[in-house]
Coordinates of C-alpha atoms in Angstrom, one line a residue:
Chain L
D1112 CA -43.2 -45.6 76.6
I1113 CA -43.0 -43.6 73.4
V1114 CA -39.8 -41.6 72.5
Y1115 CA -41.0 -38.4 71.0
V1116 CA -38.8 -35.6 69.7
S1117 CA -40.2 -32.1 69.0
I1118 CA -38.0 -29.9 66.8
S1119 CA -38.5 -26.1 66.8
G1120 CA -36.6 -23.2 65.2
F1121 CA -35.8 -20.9 68.1
G1122 CA -37.0 -23.1 71.0
E1123 CA -40.3 -23.2 72.9
N1124 CA -39.8 -20.2 75.1
G1125 CA -38.7 -16.6 74.7
P1126 CA -39.7 -13.7 72.4
Y1127 CA -38.7 -15.6 69.2
A1128 CA -40.5 -18.9 70.1
Q1129 CA -43.3 -18.4 67.6
K1130 CA -41.3 -16.9 64.8
P1131 CA -41.2 -18.7 61.4
V1132 CA -37.8 -20.0 60.6
Y1133 CA -35.7 -21.1 57.6
D1134 CA -32.1 -22.3 57.5
P1135 CA -30.5 -18.9 56.8
I1136 CA -32.5 -17.3 59.6
V1137 CA -30.8 -19.6 62.1
Q1138 CA -27.4 -19.0 60.4
A1139 CA -27.8 -15.2 60.9
F1140 CA -29.1 -15.4 64.4
S1141 CA -26.6 -18.0 65.8
G1142 CA -23.5 -16.0 64.9
L1143 CA -22.6 -18.5 62.1
T1144 CA -22.7 -15.8 59.4
T1145 CA -20.2 -13.8 61.5
V1146 CA -18.0 -16.8 62.0
Q1147 CA -18.0 -17.4 58.2
A1148 CA -17.2 -13.7 57.7
G1149 CA -14.0 -14.3 59.7
A1150 CA -14.2 -11.2 61.9
D1151 CA -17.0 -9.2 63.5
D1152 CA -16.4 -6.1 61.4
R1153 CA -16.6 -7.9 58.0
R1154 CA -19.6 -8.5 55.9
P1155 CA -21.5 -11.5 57.3
R1156 CA -21.6 -14.5 55.0
L1157 CA -23.9 -17.5 54.8
I1158 CA -22.5 -21.1 54.8
R1159 CA -23.7 -22.4 51.4
T1160 CA -25.0 -25.7 52.7
V1161 CA -28.1 -25.9 54.9
L1162 CA -26.0 -26.5 58.0
P1163 CA -28.7 -25.7 60.6
D1164 CA -31.3 -27.9 58.9
K1165 CA -29.0 -30.9 58.5
L1166 CA -27.1 -30.6 61.8
T1167 CA -30.5 -30.5 63.6
A1168 CA -31.3 -33.8 61.9
V1169 CA -28.1 -35.4 63.0
T1170 CA -28.5 -34.0 66.5
A1171 CA -32.1 -35.3 66.6
A1172 CA -30.9 -38.8 65.6
Q1173 CA -28.4 -38.8 68.4
A1174 CA -31.1 -37.7 70.9
I1175 CA -33.5 -40.4 69.7
A1176 CA -30.8 -43.1 70.1
A1177 CA -29.9 -41.7 73.6
A1178 CA -33.6 -41.7 74.6
L1179 CA -33.9 -45.3 73.3
V1180 CA -31.0 -46.3 75.5
G1181 CA -32.8 -44.6 78.4
R1182 CA -36.0 -46.5 77.6
L1183 CA -34.2 -49.9 77.4
R1184 CA -32.7 -49.2 80.8
S1185 CA -35.7 -47.6 82.6
G1186 CA -38.7 -48.9 80.6
K1187 CA -39.9 -45.3 80.1
G1188 CA -40.0 -43.2 77.1
Q1189 CA -39.8 -39.4 77.1
H1190 CA -40.5 -36.2 75.2
V1191 CA -37.2 -34.7 73.9
R1192 CA -37.2 -31.1 72.7
L1193 CA -34.6 -29.7 70.3
A1194 CA -34.3 -26.2 68.7
M1195 CA -32.3 -25.6 65.5
L1196 CA -30.7 -22.6 67.2
D1197 CA -29.5 -24.7 70.1
A1198 CA -28.1 -27.3 67.8
V1199 CA -26.0 -24.7 65.9
L1200 CA -24.9 -22.9 69.1
A1201 CA -23.7 -26.1 70.7
F1202 CA -21.9 -26.9 67.4
L1203 CA -20.2 -23.5 67.2
W1204 CA -19.3 -23.1 70.8
A1205 CA -16.1 -25.2 71.3
S1206 CA -14.2 -23.9 68.3
D1207 CA -15.7 -20.5 67.5
M1208 CA -16.9 -18.9 70.8
G1209 CA -13.7 -18.8 72.7
A1210 CA -14.0 -15.1 73.3
Q1211 CA -17.4 -15.6 74.8
T1212 CA -16.4 -18.5 77.1
Y1213 CA -14.8 -16.7 80.0
V1214 CA -17.5 -14.9 81.9
G1215 CA -16.8 -11.4 82.9
E1216 CA -13.5 -11.1 81.0
Q1217 CA -13.3 -8.6 78.3
V1218 CA -12.0 -10.1 75.1
S1219 CA -11.6 -8.0 72.0
Q1220 CA -13.5 -9.0 68.9
R1221 CA -12.1 -12.0 67.1
T1222 CA -9.8 -11.3 64.3
A1223 CA -9.9 -13.1 61.0
A1224 CA -9.6 -16.9 61.2
S1225 CA -6.6 -17.6 59.1
F1226 CA -7.4 -21.0 57.6
I1227 CA -9.4 -19.5 54.8
D1228 CA -6.0 -19.1 53.1
L1229 CA -5.2 -22.8 53.2
I1230 CA -6.7 -23.1 49.8
Y1231 CA -3.7 -22.4 47.5
E1232 CA -3.6 -21.7 43.8
T1233 CA -1.3 -23.9 41.7
A1234 CA -0.1 -23.7 38.1
N1235 CA -3.3 -25.4 37.0
G1236 CA -5.9 -25.2 39.8
F1237 CA -6.3 -25.4 43.6
M1238 CA -5.1 -27.6 46.4
T1239 CA -4.9 -27.5 50.2
V1240 CA -1.8 -28.0 52.5
A1241 CA -2.0 -27.9 56.3
V1242 CA 1.1 -28.2 58.5
M1243 CA 1.0 -27.9 62.3
T1244 CA 3.9 -29.8 63.9
N1245 CA 7.6 -29.0 63.5
K1246 CA 8.1 -32.3 61.7
E1247 CA 5.4 -31.3 59.1
W1248 CA 6.9 -27.9 58.8
A1249 CA 10.4 -29.3 58.1
A1250 CA 8.8 -31.7 55.6
L1251 CA 7.1 -28.8 53.8
T1252 CA 10.3 -26.8 53.5
R1253 CA 12.0 -29.9 52.0
A1254 CA 9.2 -30.6 49.5
L1255 CA 9.1 -26.9 48.5
E1256 CA 12.9 -26.8 48.2
C1257 CA 13.0 -23.8 50.6
P1258 CA 15.4 -25.0 53.3
Q1259 CA 16.1 -21.4 54.3
W1260 CA 12.6 -21.2 55.8
L1261 CA 13.8 -23.6 58.6
E1262 CA 16.3 -20.9 59.7
D1263 CA 13.7 -18.1 59.6
S1264 CA 13.2 -16.9 63.1
R1265 CA 9.5 -16.1 62.4
F1266 CA 8.8 -19.8 61.9
V1267 CA 10.8 -21.8 64.4
T1268 CA 7.9 -22.9 66.6
P1269 CA 4.2 -23.6 66.0
A1270 CA 3.3 -20.5 68.0
L1271 CA 5.6 -18.3 65.9
R1272 CA 4.3 -19.8 62.7
D1273 CA 0.8 -19.0 63.9
Q1274 CA 1.8 -15.4 64.8
N1275 CA 3.4 -14.9 61.4
I1276 CA 0.7 -16.7 59.4
D1277 CA 0.3 -14.1 56.7
A1278 CA 4.0 -14.1 55.7
R1279 CA 4.1 -17.9 55.9
L1280 CA 1.0 -18.4 53.7
E1281 CA 2.0 -15.9 51.2
M1282 CA 5.5 -17.5 50.8
T1283 CA 3.9 -20.9 50.5
Q1284 CA 1.4 -19.6 47.9
E1285 CA 4.2 -18.1 45.8
V1286 CA 6.0 -21.4 45.6
L1287 CA 2.9 -23.5 45.0
K1288 CA 2.0 -21.4 41.9
T1289 CA 5.1 -22.7 40.1
R1290 CA 3.9 -26.3 39.5
T1291 CA 0.7 -28.2 38.9
T1292 CA -1.5 -29.6 41.6
E1293 CA -0.6 -33.2 40.5
A1294 CA 3.1 -32.4 40.7
W1295 CA 2.8 -30.9 44.2
L1296 CA 0.6 -33.7 45.5
A1297 CA 3.2 -36.3 44.5
R1298 CA 6.0 -34.3 46.1
L1299 CA 4.1 -33.4 49.3
E1300 CA 2.7 -36.9 49.8
A1301 CA 6.2 -38.4 49.4
A1302 CA 7.4 -36.0 52.1
G1303 CA 4.6 -36.8 54.5
V1304 CA 3.0 -33.3 54.3
P1305 CA -0.8 -33.3 54.9
C1306 CA -2.3 -32.2 51.6
A1307 CA -5.2 -32.9 49.3
P1308 CA -6.6 -31.9 45.9
V1309 CA -9.6 -29.6 45.9
L1310 CA -12.3 -31.8 44.3
T1311 CA -15.5 -30.6 42.6
R1312 CA -18.6 -32.7 43.1
E1313 CA -18.1 -34.6 39.8
Q1314 CA -14.5 -35.4 40.8
V1315 CA -15.6 -36.6 44.2
I1316 CA -17.6 -39.5 42.9
A1317 CA -14.9 -40.6 40.5
H1318 CA -11.9 -40.5 43.0
P1319 CA -10.2 -43.9 43.7
Q1320 CA -10.3 -43.1 47.5
I1321 CA -14.1 -42.5 47.4
I1322 CA -14.7 -45.6 45.4
A1323 CA -12.4 -47.7 47.7
S1324 CA -14.2 -46.4 50.8
G1325 CA -17.6 -47.7 49.7
I1326 CA -19.3 -44.6 51.0
L1327 CA -21.4 -44.4 47.8
L1328 CA -24.1 -47.0 47.3
E1329 CA -26.2 -47.4 44.1
S1330 CA -29.8 -48.6 44.3
E1331 CA -32.8 -48.9 42.1
H1332 CA -35.8 -46.7 43.0
P1333 CA -39.1 -47.9 41.7
T1334 CA -40.0 -44.5 40.2
A1335 CA -36.9 -42.3 40.3
G1336 CA -34.6 -44.8 38.6
R1337 CA -31.0 -45.7 39.6
L1338 CA -29.7 -43.6 42.5
R1339 CA -26.3 -42.9 44.0
Q1340 CA -26.5 -42.1 47.7
T1341 CA -24.2 -42.4 50.7
R1342 CA -24.5 -45.2 53.2
T1343 CA -24.6 -44.2 56.9
A1344 CA -21.2 -42.6 57.7
A1345 CA -20.6 -44.9 60.7
R1346 CA -19.9 -48.5 59.7
F1347 CA -21.5 -51.0 62.1
E1348 CA -20.6 -54.6 62.0
A1349 CA -23.8 -55.4 60.2
P1350 CA -23.4 -54.5 56.5
T1351 CA -25.2 -51.4 55.3
V1352 CA -27.9 -51.9 52.7
I1353 CA -30.4 -49.5 51.2
R1354 CA -33.6 -51.5 51.8
H1355 CA -35.9 -49.2 49.8
G1356 CA -36.0 -45.7 48.5
A1357 CA -38.0 -42.8 50.0
P1358 CA -41.7 -43.8 50.1
H1359 CA -44.4 -42.1 48.2
L1360 CA -47.1 -40.2 50.1
G1361 CA -49.2 -42.8 51.8
E1362 CA -47.3 -45.8 50.5
H1363 CA -47.1 -47.3 54.0
N1364 CA -50.6 -46.3 55.3
Q1365 CA -51.9 -49.9 55.2
E1366 CA -48.9 -51.4 56.9
I1367 CA -48.6 -48.7 59.7
L1368 CA -52.3 -48.4 60.4
S1369 CA -52.7 -52.2 60.5
E1370 CA -49.8 -52.5 62.9
L1371 CA -51.6 -50.0 65.1
G1372 CA -54.5 -52.3 65.2
I1373 CA -56.9 -50.2 63.1
A1374 CA -59.4 -52.3 61.2
R1375 CA -59.1 -52.7 57.4
E1376 CA -62.6 -51.3 56.9
T1377 CA -61.7 -48.1 58.9
I1378 CA -58.5 -47.7 56.8
E1379 CA -60.6 -48.1 53.6
A1380 CA -63.1 -45.5 54.9
L1381 CA -60.4 -43.0 55.7
R1382 CA -58.9 -43.5 52.2
R1383 CA -62.3 -43.1 50.5
R1384 CA -62.8 -39.8 52.3
W1385 CA -59.3 -38.6 51.3
L1386 CA -58.4 -38.3 55.0
I1387 CA -55.2 -40.3 54.3
G1388 CA -53.1 -40.1 51.2
A1389 CA -53.7 -42.8 48.5
E1390 CA -51.0 -45.3 47.8
V1391 CA -49.2 -44.9 44.5
P1392 CA -48.8 -48.3 42.8
R1393 CA -45.2 -49.4 42.2
Chain Q
D1354 CA -19.3 -56.5 75.2
I1355 CA -17.4 -53.3 74.6
V1356 CA -18.6 -50.6 72.2
Y1357 CA -15.5 -49.3 70.5
V1358 CA -15.4 -46.6 67.8
S1359 CA -12.4 -46.0 65.6
I1360 CA -12.3 -42.6 63.8
S1361 CA -10.0 -42.1 60.8
G1362 CA -9.6 -39.3 58.3
F1363 CA -10.1 -41.0 54.9
G1364 CA -11.3 -44.4 56.0
E1365 CA -9.4 -47.7 56.6
N1366 CA -9.0 -48.8 52.9
G1367 CA -8.0 -47.2 49.7
P1368 CA -5.0 -45.2 48.5
Y1369 CA -5.5 -42.3 51.0
A1370 CA -6.1 -44.6 54.0
Q1371 CA -2.7 -43.8 55.6
K1372 CA -2.5 -40.1 54.8
P1373 CA -2.4 -37.5 57.5
V1374 CA -5.4 -35.4 57.8
Y1375 CA -6.6 -32.0 59.2
D1376 CA -10.0 -30.4 58.9
P1377 CA -9.3 -28.3 55.8
I1378 CA -7.9 -31.4 54.0
V1379 CA -11.3 -33.1 54.4
Q1380 CA -13.1 -29.9 53.4
A1381 CA -11.1 -29.8 50.1
F1382 CA -11.4 -33.5 49.3
S1383 CA -15.1 -33.9 50.1
G1384 CA -16.3 -31.2 47.7
L1385 CA -17.3 -28.9 50.6
T1386 CA -15.0 -26.2 49.4
T1387 CA -16.6 -26.3 46.0
V1388 CA -20.1 -26.2 47.6
Q1389 CA -19.0 -23.1 49.6
A1390 CA -17.7 -21.5 46.3
G1391 CA -21.2 -21.8 45.0
A1392 CA -20.3 -23.2 41.5
D1393 CA -17.7 -25.6 40.2
D1394 CA -15.9 -22.9 38.2
R1395 CA -15.4 -20.4 41.1
R1396 CA -12.5 -20.3 43.5
P1397 CA -13.0 -23.0 46.2
R1398 CA -13.6 -21.6 49.7
L1399 CA -13.3 -23.1 53.1
I1400 CA -16.0 -23.1 55.7
R1401 CA -14.6 -21.1 58.5
T1402 CA -15.6 -23.4 61.3
V1403 CA -14.0 -26.9 61.6
L1404 CA -17.1 -28.6 60.3
P1405 CA -15.5 -32.0 59.4
D1406 CA -13.9 -32.2 62.9
K1407 CA -17.1 -31.4 64.8
L1408 CA -19.6 -33.2 62.5
T1409 CA -17.5 -36.3 62.9
A1410 CA -17.8 -35.9 66.7
V1411 CA -21.6 -35.5 66.5
T1412 CA -21.8 -38.5 64.1
A1413 CA -19.6 -40.6 66.5
A1414 CA -21.9 -39.8 69.4
Q1415 CA -24.9 -41.0 67.4
A1416 CA -23.1 -44.2 66.4
I1417 CA -22.1 -44.9 70.0
A1418 CA -25.7 -44.4 71.2
A1419 CA -26.9 -46.7 68.4
A1420 CA -24.4 -49.3 69.3
L1421 CA -25.5 -49.1 72.9
V1422 CA -29.1 -49.7 71.9
G1423 CA -27.8 -52.7 70.0
R1424 CA -25.9 -54.0 73.0
L1425 CA -28.9 -53.6 75.3
R1426 CA -30.9 -55.6 72.9
S1427 CA -28.4 -58.3 71.9
G1428 CA -25.9 -58.3 74.8
K1429 CA -23.1 -57.8 72.4
G1430 CA -20.8 -54.9 71.8
Q1431 CA -19.2 -54.1 68.5
H1432 CA -16.4 -52.2 66.8
V1433 CA -17.8 -49.2 64.9
R1434 CA -15.7 -47.5 62.2
L1435 CA -16.1 -43.9 61.2
A1436 CA -14.2 -41.8 58.7
M1437 CA -14.3 -37.9 58.7
L1438 CA -14.6 -38.0 54.9
D1439 CA -17.7 -40.2 55.1
A1440 CA -19.3 -38.1 57.8
V1441 CA -19.0 -35.0 55.6
L1442 CA -20.1 -36.8 52.4
A1443 CA -23.2 -38.2 54.1
F1444 CA -23.9 -34.6 55.4
L1445 CA -23.5 -33.0 52.0
W1446 CA -25.3 -35.5 49.9
A1447 CA -29.0 -34.8 50.4
S1448 CA -28.8 -31.1 49.8
D1449 CA -25.7 -30.5 47.7
M1450 CA -25.1 -33.5 45.6
G1451 CA -28.3 -33.5 43.6
A1452 CA -26.4 -33.5 40.3
Q1453 CA -24.5 -36.6 41.3
T1454 CA -27.5 -38.6 42.6
Y1455 CA -28.9 -39.9 39.3
V1456 CA -26.6 -42.6 38.0
G1457 CA -25.8 -42.3 34.3
E1458 CA -27.6 -39.1 33.7
Q1459 CA -25.6 -36.1 32.5
V1460 CA -26.2 -33.1 34.6
S1461 CA -24.4 -29.9 33.9
Q1462 CA -22.3 -28.4 36.7
R1463 CA -24.2 -26.7 39.4
T1464 CA -24.7 -23.0 39.1
A1465 CA -24.4 -20.7 41.9
A1466 CA -26.5 -21.4 45.0
S1467 CA -28.4 -18.2 45.4
F1468 CA -29.0 -18.1 49.2
I1469 CA -25.7 -16.4 49.7
D1470 CA -27.6 -13.2 48.8
L1471 CA -30.1 -13.6 51.6
I1472 CA -27.9 -11.5 53.8
Y1473 CA -29.1 -8.0 53.1
E1474 CA -27.5 -4.6 53.9
T1475 CA -29.7 -2.1 55.7
A1476 CA -29.2 1.5 56.5
N1477 CA -27.1 0.6 59.6
G1478 CA -26.0 -3.0 59.2
F1479 CA -27.2 -6.4 58.0
M1480 CA -30.2 -8.7 58.3
T1481 CA -31.6 -11.7 56.7
V1482 CA -35.1 -12.3 55.1
A1483 CA -36.3 -15.5 53.6
V1484 CA -39.6 -16.0 51.9
M1485 CA -40.8 -19.2 50.2
T1486 CA -44.6 -19.5 50.1
N1487 CA -47.0 -17.2 48.3
K1488 CA -48.3 -16.1 51.6
E1489 CA -44.9 -15.0 52.8
W1490 CA -44.2 -13.3 49.5
A1491 CA -47.4 -11.3 49.7
A1492 CA -46.5 -10.4 53.3
L1493 CA -43.1 -9.1 52.2
T1494 CA -44.6 -6.9 49.4
R1495 CA -46.9 -5.4 52.1
A1496 CA -44.1 -4.8 54.6
L1497 CA -41.8 -3.3 52.0
E1498 CA -44.7 -1.2 50.6
C1499 CA -44.2 -2.5 47.1
P1500 CA -47.6 -3.9 46.2
Q1501 CA -46.7 -3.7 42.5
W1502 CA -44.4 -6.7 43.0
L1503 CA -47.5 -8.9 43.5
E1504 CA -48.6 -8.1 39.9
D1505 CA -45.1 -8.7 38.5
S1506 CA -45.3 -11.8 36.2
R1507 CA -41.7 -12.8 37.2
F1508 CA -42.7 -13.4 40.8
V1509 CA -46.2 -15.0 40.8
T1510 CA -45.2 -18.5 41.8
P1511 CA -42.5 -20.0 43.9
A1512 CA -40.9 -21.5 40.8
L1513 CA -40.9 -18.2 39.0
R1514 CA -39.5 -16.4 42.0
D1515 CA -36.7 -19.0 42.1
Q1516 CA -36.1 -18.6 38.4
N1517 CA -35.9 -14.8 38.7
I1518 CA -34.0 -14.8 41.9
D1519 CA -31.4 -12.2 40.9
A1520 CA -33.9 -9.5 40.1
R1521 CA -36.0 -10.4 43.1
L1522 CA -33.0 -10.2 45.5
E1523 CA -31.7 -7.0 44.0
M1524 CA -35.1 -5.3 44.3
T1525 CA -35.4 -6.5 47.9
Q1526 CA -31.9 -5.2 48.7
E1527 CA -32.6 -1.8 47.3
V1528 CA -35.7 -1.3 49.5
L1529 CA -34.0 -2.7 52.7
K1530 CA -31.2 -0.2 52.4
T1531 CA -33.6 2.6 53.1
R1532 CA -34.2 1.9 56.8
T1533 CA -32.4 0.5 59.8
T1534 CA -32.3 -3.2 60.7
E1535 CA -34.4 -2.5 63.8
A1536 CA -37.1 -0.7 61.8
W1537 CA -37.3 -3.5 59.3
L1538 CA -37.3 -6.2 61.9
A1539 CA -40.3 -4.6 63.5
R1540 CA -42.2 -4.2 60.2
L1541 CA -41.4 -7.6 58.9
E1542 CA -42.1 -9.4 62.1
A1543 CA -45.5 -7.7 62.4
A1544 CA -46.3 -8.8 58.8
G1545 CA -45.2 -12.5 59.5
V1546 CA -42.2 -12.5 57.2
P1547 CA -39.4 -14.8 58.3
C1548 CA -36.5 -12.6 59.2
A1549 CA -33.7 -12.2 61.7
P1550 CA -31.0 -9.8 62.7
V1551 CA -27.4 -10.9 61.9
L1552 CA -25.8 -11.3 65.2
T1553 CA -22.1 -11.1 66.1
R1554 CA -20.8 -13.5 68.7
E1555 CA -21.0 -10.8 71.4
Q1556 CA -24.6 -10.0 70.4
V1557 CA -25.6 -13.7 70.5
I1558 CA -24.8 -14.1 74.2
A1559 CA -26.8 -11.0 75.1
H1560 CA -29.9 -11.5 73.0
P1561 CA -33.2 -12.0 75.0
Q1562 CA -34.1 -15.1 72.9
I1563 CA -30.8 -16.8 73.7
I1564 CA -31.1 -15.9 77.4
A1565 CA -34.7 -17.2 77.5
S1566 CA -33.8 -20.5 75.8
G1567 CA -31.3 -21.4 78.6
I1568 CA -28.9 -22.8 76.0
L1569 CA -26.0 -21.1 77.8
L1570 CA -24.9 -22.4 81.2
E1571 CA -22.4 -20.9 83.5
S1572 CA -20.2 -23.0 85.7
E1573 CA -17.1 -22.6 87.9
H1574 CA -14.0 -24.5 86.7
P1575 CA -11.5 -25.2 89.4
T1576 CA -8.5 -23.7 87.5
A1577 CA -10.0 -22.0 84.4
G1578 CA -12.5 -19.8 86.3
R1579 CA -16.1 -19.0 85.5
L1580 CA -17.1 -20.5 82.1
R1581 CA -20.0 -19.9 79.8
Q1582 CA -20.8 -23.1 77.7
T1583 CA -23.8 -24.6 76.0
R1584 CA -25.8 -27.3 77.5
T1585 CA -26.5 -30.3 75.2
A1586 CA -28.7 -29.1 72.3
A1587 CA -31.4 -31.7 72.8
R1588 CA -33.4 -31.2 76.1
F1589 CA -34.2 -34.5 77.8
E1590 CA -36.7 -34.7 80.6
A1591 CA -33.9 -34.9 83.1
P1592 CA -32.4 -31.4 83.7
T1593 CA -29.0 -30.7 82.1
V1594 CA -26.3 -29.8 84.5
I1595 CA -22.5 -29.4 84.0
R1596 CA -21.2 -31.8 86.6
H1597 CA -17.6 -30.7 86.3
G1598 CA -15.2 -29.1 83.8
A1599 CA -12.8 -30.7 81.5
P1600 CA -10.4 -32.8 83.7
H1601 CA -6.7 -32.2 83.9
L1602 CA -4.3 -34.8 82.5
G1603 CA -4.5 -37.8 84.8
E1604 CA -7.1 -36.3 87.1
H1605 CA -9.2 -39.5 87.0
N1606 CA -6.4 -42.1 86.9
Q1607 CA -7.0 -43.3 90.5
E1608 CA -10.8 -43.5 90.0
I1609 CA -10.7 -45.3 86.6
L1610 CA -7.9 -47.7 87.4
S1611 CA -9.5 -48.6 90.7
E1612 CA -12.8 -49.3 88.9
L1613 CA -10.9 -51.6 86.6
G1614 CA -9.7 -53.6 89.6
I1615 CA -6.1 -52.5 89.5
A1616 CA -4.4 -52.5 92.9
R1617 CA -3.5 -49.2 94.6
E1618 CA 0.2 -50.2 94.8
T1619 CA 0.3 -50.9 91.1
I1620 CA -1.3 -47.5 90.3
E1621 CA 1.3 -45.8 92.6
A1622 CA 4.1 -47.7 90.9
L1623 CA 2.9 -46.6 87.5
R1624 CA 2.7 -43.0 88.7
R1625 CA 6.2 -43.1 90.2
R1626 CA 7.6 -44.3 86.9
W1627 CA 5.7 -41.5 85.0
L1628 CA 3.8 -44.1 83.0
I1629 CA 0.6 -42.4 83.8
G1630 CA 0.1 -38.6 84.2
A1631 CA 0.2 -37.1 87.7
E1632 CA -3.0 -35.8 89.2
V1633 CA -3.1 -32.0 89.4
P1634 CA -4.5 -30.9 92.8
R1635 CA -7.7 -28.9 92.6

């Protein structure tokens, strides 16, 4: 009744099944580097976080929980298989593989995704602004003091604004350059326009919203010192605590092997022969 | 005993709790655009897939499965809360927030992540190569016919290769330019060097490995036609089938409301008054 998950790079079958794999290999092979390039004919680009590695971990956690639900219902465990490549493809499909979704229909290669331009330069830095609905568009024209944009025939519907995206983003950029990020955030927030400052990593941990949300937890690690980490993203009704830090190699040998019913003398013998890692004293 | 998940943008507390949010807003606010830029002092860049939107969905699926395990054990449901911002921060933390992990220690701003350069140009396109261990490094020098690199004091250990990454990547790039992607893939694969072609979206669906893995399923949608989609990434022992396509608005009204014990006449009355969407005939 064990739930067991095997994780592979390319899957367990096929010509690539035995190939060694690192995160960028999966990025290149899955189409993710083409997606990041924006169009098929541009230079492919890597995502600069190990997305395949980490997404596979999140997907594995979901699969384990689902298999545990299955076991609680049926009494039976199972062997679940997960490939990094599959995790990335399933992630990309809905939003980035539209041209590959309709079987047999020819669809020309994707043109550049436009939202790369939603990072705007201001008088003193960068910010982002994203408007979709007519109400948000009207609010933006007010906040930017450009009421004439509301009359512009290129921008009267969401579809037209999407079609004329280059003109729209350039015009928005020109206006945003004239004031500071702080000034624009105040104006845009007051008008109800979706916007945010672009934060660096150091700014993230100091921002009042991050502090209020409680996403960052501090804890004392016996050897590493005081650590700042995130709690689990989902908040369950039971409070989230960090019970202990990452264990040292072999730290829980005694505990786990005893639980499995292995005699203390056997554990000692394994340790003496260096077949299991030694515990590091706290 | 209901399991109920609420998803918000910035969380339910704090100054940003009520702010409208789209995917790029979370990218900018979470530090993700700085991570993609590579260093704090470079122009922030968006990830060109809606990572916060989709990661929040995957995280919510995990949370729901975990809450279902909880309910099967305790008999009680719960209200789970999840913020897009928290999902992204938890995702970034382990690999990209190292400088923010040790509380109270000053760490200089992160320098450029180097793996952006792991996409190499070849004589006819692009490919990726990633070597970490000494064994892989030796294999690369053989495949590239550059045995002198093995003697180079800048590259004798993984730590030194990391330190001298610019020189190493430039030298690798120069050699890779001299042959086609296909020629290099054959040589590097034979030598056991982790490598892969960079695939465009159209190439992904046609690649023998993708076909062998069975990640892509075709199905007939009653109104949309024949569709190509991914199965779930994790393979459970029960086979994955696509039972039906995305429903039309109101398609399952009758079924769901009947299951909830609502009388047929009441459902009809709701429909006549347009309080629930009409079913679209298949």
